[in-house]
Short mmCIF file of C-alpha atoms in Angstrom, two decimals:
data_model
loop_
_atom_site.label_atom_id
_atom_site.label_comp_id
_atom_site.label_asym_id
_atom_site.label_seq_id
_atom_site.Cartn_x
_atom_site.Cartn_y
_atom_site.Cartn_z
CA UNK A 1 24.96 20.45 -4.19
CA UNK A 2 21.97 18.11 -3.86
CA UNK A 3 22.15 15.53 -1.11
CA UNK A 4 21.83 11.95 -2.19
CA UNK A 5 18.88 9.99 -0.83
CA UNK A 6 19.59 7.58 1.98
CA UNK A 7 16.76 5.05 1.65
CA UNK A 8 14.30 5.49 -1.19
CA UNK A 9 14.68 9.26 -1.13
CA UNK A 10 14.13 9.69 2.60
CA UNK A 11 15.84 12.60 4.43
CA UNK A 12 18.77 11.63 6.63
CA UNK A 13 16.97 12.62 9.85
CA UNK A 14 14.10 10.23 9.05
CA UNK A 15 16.53 7.41 8.33
CA UNK A 16 18.34 7.99 11.64
CA UNK A 17 15.02 8.07 13.53
CA UNK A 18 13.91 4.86 11.83
CA UNK A 19 17.20 3.17 12.78
CA UNK A 20 16.66 4.15 16.43
CA UNK A 21 13.13 2.72 16.32
CA UNK A 22 14.44 -0.50 14.76
CA UNK A 23 17.17 -0.85 17.41
CA UNK A 24 14.66 -0.40 20.24
CA UNK A 25 12.26 -2.82 18.56
CA UNK A 26 15.05 -5.37 18.33
CA UNK A 27 15.70 -4.95 22.05
CA UNK A 28 12.03 -5.61 22.73
CA UNK A 29 12.22 -8.78 20.64
CA UNK A 30 14.88 -10.09 23.02
CA UNK A 31 12.74 -9.14 26.02
CA UNK A 32 9.75 -10.94 24.53
CA UNK A 33 11.89 -14.03 23.85
CA UNK A 34 12.85 -14.14 27.53
CA UNK A 35 9.24 -13.73 28.69
CA UNK A 36 7.72 -16.24 26.26
CA UNK A 37 10.53 -18.73 26.87
CA UNK A 38 9.72 -18.68 30.57
CA UNK A 39 5.98 -18.89 29.85
CA UNK A 40 6.53 -21.91 27.58
CA UNK A 41 8.53 -23.67 30.28
CA UNK A 42 5.94 -23.03 32.99
CA UNK A 43 2.96 -23.95 30.80
CA UNK A 44 4.73 -27.00 29.40
CA UNK A 45 3.68 -26.01 25.88
CA UNK A 46 5.39 -23.59 23.50
CA UNK A 47 2.29 -23.50 21.29
CA UNK A 48 0.01 -22.61 24.22
CA UNK A 49 2.44 -19.94 25.36
CA UNK A 50 2.44 -18.46 21.86
CA UNK A 51 -1.37 -18.43 21.75
CA UNK A 52 -1.54 -16.69 25.14
CA UNK A 53 1.07 -14.14 24.05
CA UNK A 54 -0.72 -13.35 20.80
CA UNK A 55 -4.09 -13.27 22.54
CA UNK A 56 -2.99 -10.67 25.08
CA UNK A 57 -1.37 -8.63 22.33
CA UNK A 58 -4.54 -8.82 20.27
CA UNK A 59 -6.64 -7.45 23.14
CA UNK A 60 -4.23 -4.57 23.69
CA UNK A 61 -3.89 -3.61 20.05
CA UNK A 62 -7.67 -3.86 19.49
CA UNK A 63 -8.27 -1.42 22.33
CA UNK A 64 -5.72 1.03 20.95
CA UNK A 65 -7.19 0.82 17.43
CA UNK A 66 -10.64 1.62 18.80
CA UNK A 67 -9.24 4.76 20.43
CA UNK A 68 -7.32 6.06 17.39
CA UNK A 69 -9.51 7.43 14.56
CA UNK A 70 -6.90 6.89 11.82
CA UNK A 71 -6.47 3.26 12.88
CA UNK A 72 -10.24 2.71 12.90
CA UNK A 73 -10.48 4.11 9.37
CA UNK A 74 -7.72 1.74 8.35
CA UNK A 75 -9.87 -1.34 9.02
CA UNK A 76 -12.44 -0.68 6.24
CA UNK A 77 -9.58 0.48 4.02
CA UNK A 78 -7.91 -2.92 4.41
CA UNK A 79 -11.21 -4.72 3.78
CA UNK A 80 -11.68 -2.65 0.63
CA UNK A 81 -8.16 -3.52 -0.51
CA UNK A 82 -8.99 -7.20 0.00
CA UNK A 83 -12.27 -6.98 -1.93
CA UNK A 84 -10.76 -5.10 -4.86
CA UNK A 85 -7.52 -7.12 -4.74
CA UNK A 86 -5.47 -3.94 -4.86
CA UNK A 87 -3.35 -5.58 -2.17
CA UNK A 88 -2.09 -9.13 -2.88
CA UNK A 89 -3.73 -11.78 -0.69
CA UNK A 90 -0.38 -12.81 0.78
CA UNK A 91 0.07 -9.27 2.12
CA UNK A 92 -2.58 -10.08 4.73
CA UNK A 93 -0.66 -13.06 6.15
CA UNK A 94 2.21 -11.32 7.94
CA UNK A 95 0.91 -12.66 11.23
CA UNK A 96 2.10 -16.14 10.22
CA UNK A 97 5.70 -14.99 10.54
CA UNK A 98 5.00 -13.52 13.95
CA UNK A 99 3.25 -16.72 15.03
CA UNK A 100 6.27 -18.82 14.07
CA UNK A 101 8.57 -16.44 15.93
CA UNK A 102 6.52 -16.60 19.13
CA UNK A 103 6.25 -20.40 18.94
CA UNK A 104 10.02 -20.64 18.57
CA UNK A 105 10.42 -18.36 21.59
CA UNK A 106 8.30 -20.65 23.72
CA UNK A 107 10.08 -23.78 22.50
CA UNK A 108 13.73 -22.79 22.03
CA UNK A 109 14.52 -19.55 23.88
CA UNK A 110 14.84 -21.11 27.32
CA UNK A 111 17.02 -23.90 25.87
CA UNK A 112 19.42 -21.68 23.90
CA UNK A 113 19.50 -18.54 26.05
CA UNK A 114 18.22 -15.21 24.72
CA UNK A 115 21.51 -14.13 23.11
CA UNK A 116 22.00 -17.32 21.10
CA UNK A 117 18.29 -17.46 20.25
CA UNK A 118 18.41 -13.86 19.01
CA UNK A 119 21.53 -14.60 16.95
CA UNK A 120 19.76 -17.50 15.25
CA UNK A 121 16.71 -15.33 14.48
CA UNK A 122 19.00 -12.63 13.12
CA UNK A 123 20.80 -15.07 10.83
CA UNK A 124 17.46 -16.03 9.30
CA UNK A 125 16.44 -12.39 8.94
CA UNK A 126 19.67 -11.45 7.20
CA UNK A 127 19.46 -14.24 4.64
CA UNK A 128 15.78 -13.63 3.94
CA UNK A 129 16.01 -9.82 4.04
CA UNK A 130 18.28 -9.63 1.00
CA UNK A 131 15.83 -11.71 -1.03
CA UNK A 132 12.75 -9.84 0.22
CA UNK A 133 14.23 -6.46 -0.69
CA UNK A 134 15.48 -7.70 -4.06
CA UNK A 135 12.04 -9.07 -4.97
CA UNK A 136 10.36 -5.80 -3.97
CA UNK A 137 7.96 -7.29 -1.42
CA UNK A 138 8.23 -4.28 0.93
CA UNK A 139 6.20 -1.12 0.14
CA UNK A 140 9.32 0.71 -1.08
CA UNK A 141 9.58 -1.61 -4.08
CA UNK A 142 12.67 -3.40 -5.31
CA UNK A 143 15.96 -2.41 -3.77
CA UNK A 144 19.19 -3.17 -5.57
CA UNK A 145 21.64 -5.40 -3.75
CA UNK A 146 24.61 -3.05 -3.99
CA UNK A 147 28.11 -4.16 -3.09
CA UNK A 148 28.05 -2.11 0.11
CA UNK A 149 24.72 -3.50 1.30
CA UNK A 150 25.75 -7.07 0.49
CA UNK A 151 29.07 -6.57 2.29
CA UNK A 152 27.27 -5.17 5.34
CA UNK A 153 24.97 -8.19 5.44
CA UNK A 154 27.82 -10.67 4.97
CA UNK A 155 29.93 -9.06 7.70
CA UNK A 156 26.96 -8.98 10.07
CA UNK A 157 26.21 -12.66 9.54
CA UNK A 158 29.89 -13.58 9.84
CA UNK A 159 30.24 -11.64 13.09
CA UNK A 160 27.23 -13.48 14.52
CA UNK A 161 29.21 -16.73 14.21
CA UNK A 162 31.52 -15.45 16.96
CA UNK A 163 29.02 -15.46 19.86
CA UNK A 164 27.10 -18.41 18.36
CA UNK A 165 29.97 -20.83 17.84
CA UNK A 166 32.90 -19.32 19.76
CA UNK A 167 33.34 -21.56 22.75
CA UNK A 168 29.63 -22.38 23.06
CA UNK A 169 28.72 -25.82 24.37
CA UNK A 170 26.86 -28.23 22.12
CA UNK A 171 23.40 -27.00 21.18
CA UNK A 172 20.44 -29.09 19.94
CA UNK A 173 20.36 -28.65 16.17
CA UNK A 174 16.56 -28.49 15.95
CA UNK A 175 16.41 -25.91 18.75
CA UNK A 176 18.78 -23.72 16.73
CA UNK A 177 17.11 -24.34 13.37
CA UNK A 178 13.65 -23.25 14.54
CA UNK A 179 14.62 -19.63 15.33
CA UNK A 180 16.60 -19.44 12.05
CA UNK A 181 13.43 -20.35 10.14
CA UNK A 182 11.43 -17.95 12.30
CA UNK A 183 13.87 -15.15 11.49
CA UNK A 184 13.47 -15.79 7.76
CA UNK A 185 9.69 -15.63 8.20
CA UNK A 186 9.95 -12.42 10.22
CA UNK A 187 11.80 -10.65 7.39
CA UNK A 188 8.90 -11.48 5.09
CA UNK A 189 6.40 -10.51 7.80
CA UNK A 190 7.96 -7.08 8.20
CA UNK A 191 7.75 -6.45 4.46
CA UNK A 192 4.11 -7.47 4.02
CA UNK A 193 3.10 -5.60 7.18
CA UNK A 194 4.60 -2.53 5.57
CA UNK A 195 2.35 -3.09 2.53
CA UNK A 196 -0.69 -3.50 4.75
CA UNK A 197 0.16 -0.30 6.63
CA UNK A 198 0.46 1.62 3.36
CA UNK A 199 -2.92 0.33 2.17
CA UNK A 200 -4.63 1.05 5.51
CA UNK A 201 -2.96 4.41 6.03
CA UNK A 202 -2.15 3.31 9.58
CA UNK A 203 0.64 1.24 11.10
CA UNK A 204 -1.67 0.39 14.01
CA UNK A 205 -4.18 -1.22 11.67
CA UNK A 206 -1.45 -3.35 10.13
CA UNK A 207 -0.32 -4.37 13.61
CA UNK A 208 -3.90 -5.40 14.46
CA UNK A 209 -4.07 -7.50 11.27
CA UNK A 210 -0.84 -9.22 12.30
CA UNK A 211 -2.30 -10.24 15.67
CA UNK A 212 -5.64 -11.37 14.24
CA UNK A 213 -3.97 -13.70 11.74
CA UNK A 214 -1.42 -15.03 14.21
CA UNK A 215 -3.98 -15.69 16.94
CA UNK A 216 -6.32 -17.42 14.48
CA UNK A 217 -3.54 -19.86 13.58
CA UNK A 218 -2.08 -20.37 17.06
CA UNK A 219 -5.27 -21.32 18.93
CA UNK A 220 -5.96 -24.49 16.90
CA UNK A 221 -2.22 -25.26 16.87
CA UNK A 222 -2.16 -25.12 20.69
CA UNK A 223 -5.25 -27.35 20.83
CA UNK A 224 -3.64 -29.95 18.57
CA UNK A 225 -0.46 -29.85 20.67
CA UNK A 226 -2.51 -30.42 23.86
CA UNK A 227 -4.21 -33.43 22.25
CA UNK A 228 -0.85 -34.88 21.26
CA UNK A 229 0.51 -34.36 24.79
CA UNK A 230 -2.78 -35.62 26.24
CA UNK A 231 -2.78 -32.95 28.91
CA UNK A 232 -3.82 -29.33 29.33
CA UNK A 233 -1.11 -26.67 29.72
CA UNK A 234 -0.38 -25.38 33.22
CA UNK A 235 -1.49 -21.89 34.29
CA UNK A 236 1.39 -19.91 35.86
CA UNK A 237 0.50 -17.58 38.73
CA UNK A 238 3.12 -14.87 38.06
CA UNK A 239 1.59 -11.95 36.09
CA UNK A 240 4.82 -10.92 34.32
CA UNK A 241 5.01 -14.09 32.22
CA UNK A 242 1.86 -12.96 30.40
CA UNK A 243 3.31 -9.63 29.25
CA UNK A 244 4.90 -11.00 26.06
CA UNK A 245 1.91 -9.99 23.95
CA UNK A 246 2.15 -6.34 24.99
CA UNK A 247 5.90 -6.32 24.29
CA UNK A 248 5.25 -7.95 20.92
CA UNK A 249 2.68 -5.31 20.02
CA UNK A 250 5.25 -2.58 20.67
CA UNK A 251 8.02 -4.03 18.53
CA UNK A 252 5.73 -5.09 15.69
CA UNK A 253 4.40 -1.54 15.53
CA UNK A 254 7.97 -0.24 15.56
CA UNK A 255 8.97 -2.54 12.71
CA UNK A 256 5.93 -1.55 10.65
CA UNK A 257 6.94 2.11 11.02
CA UNK A 258 10.65 1.54 10.35
CA UNK A 259 10.32 -0.76 7.32
CA UNK A 260 8.58 1.96 5.31
CA UNK A 261 11.73 4.08 5.58
CA UNK A 262 14.56 1.55 5.72
CA UNK A 263 13.45 -1.55 3.86
CA UNK A 264 13.75 -5.04 5.32
CA UNK A 265 17.53 -5.45 5.08
CA UNK A 266 18.51 -2.13 6.67
CA UNK A 267 15.87 -2.46 9.35
CA UNK A 268 17.06 -5.97 10.14
CA UNK A 269 20.62 -4.73 10.45
CA UNK A 270 19.59 -1.90 12.76
CA UNK A 271 17.61 -4.21 15.04
CA UNK A 272 20.44 -6.72 15.44
CA UNK A 273 22.46 -4.63 17.87
CA UNK A 274 19.45 -4.12 20.12
CA UNK A 275 18.58 -7.80 20.04
CA UNK A 276 22.08 -9.08 20.77
CA UNK A 277 23.00 -6.60 23.47
CA UNK A 278 19.67 -6.93 25.27
CA UNK A 279 19.77 -10.71 24.93
CA UNK A 280 23.26 -10.72 26.41
CA UNK A 281 22.15 -8.58 29.36
CA UNK A 282 19.17 -10.85 30.00
CA UNK A 283 21.37 -13.95 29.91
CA UNK A 284 23.88 -12.37 32.30
CA UNK A 285 21.14 -11.27 34.71
CA UNK A 286 19.54 -14.70 34.42
CA UNK A 287 22.96 -16.34 34.93
CA UNK A 288 22.77 -18.40 31.75
CA UNK A 289 25.89 -20.53 31.43
CA UNK A 290 28.12 -20.39 28.34
CA UNK A 291 27.57 -16.70 27.57
CA UNK A 292 30.73 -14.97 26.30
CA UNK A 293 30.16 -11.35 27.30
CA UNK A 294 33.07 -9.68 25.40
CA UNK A 295 32.48 -11.57 22.16
CA UNK A 296 28.73 -10.96 22.06
CA UNK A 297 29.15 -7.27 22.98
CA UNK A 298 31.74 -6.87 20.21
CA UNK A 299 29.42 -8.57 17.74
CA UNK A 300 26.57 -6.21 18.64
CA UNK A 301 28.78 -3.15 18.11
CA UNK A 302 30.12 -4.35 14.77
CA UNK A 303 26.66 -5.23 13.48
CA UNK A 304 25.34 -1.80 14.44
CA UNK A 305 28.24 -0.30 12.50
CA UNK A 306 27.18 -2.42 9.53
CA UNK A 307 23.66 -1.00 9.80
CA UNK A 308 24.96 2.56 9.72
CA UNK A 309 27.28 1.78 6.82
CA UNK A 310 24.46 0.29 4.80
CA UNK A 311 22.21 3.30 5.51
CA UNK A 312 24.72 5.95 4.45
CA UNK A 313 23.91 7.70 1.16
CA UNK A 314 25.99 6.93 -1.90
CA UNK A 315 27.15 9.61 -4.31
CA UNK A 316 24.70 8.48 -6.95
CA UNK A 317 21.91 7.66 -4.49
CA UNK A 318 20.07 4.41 -4.07
CA UNK A 319 19.20 2.58 -7.26
CA UNK A 320 16.14 0.45 -7.79
CA UNK A 321 15.11 -1.76 -10.64
#
């Protein structure tokens, strides 16, 4: 008997490994939200905090790329893909999604708490991930929205309403909307970064591209924000608040690796548990008021179950069109 493929013909062990990577990457997203939220508060500018975070990540990733031969070869490969237009121009702009995410961390994370912020990002990812996979933006091509996958996404989004709205005090609408939009952009970012990695032959090269684009956009944005505020951002003395870029480099690399196996929807599902649980722990440790520990923990467990359900092979295998 021939085993059915799990995700675009991938062996089960690769799918399981990719899910683990996605879960850990989701956890790192929550950690970065906590760090950048604190940095934004102390600098008095979410845009400046985002630029600092992306800048430190860019330095780190650039150093790693210089040390890894395959990643170095990926740079001219990407340039060649751009010149010959074998890779669509929009595939080079994944860093815009990351930039929006980091800005939203600096602006909204400290206001909402990490768990609620993560839930809002996840809601945006879930809604956008179905569309991204259906349109075939990720390197695996179009992925049919089967009944099981749609049900898994719907249940995951519905469960997120429990920690978000169950007994939570009033939340600024704009503060909640920004991470939702960022989550939708991140789903697209993960897909196009997967395309860039396939063209470069290196996930590290795609990660570098992400940071170059994001940093290029965030620096002038931070400058404009400083002009509007008519003051320069503060410079915090604590070293740990500057580590968001390094954390971001790790989870972006993880997502680039995982998306090539799972697709955007399944990867988003797998990362949700890590985001929610880690966000909850950070809020508890930070003594954030209004956090419902049992409800958020239950939501994380159910969403992880949804990820596993969506990744299981069907009898006829995964269909694409």
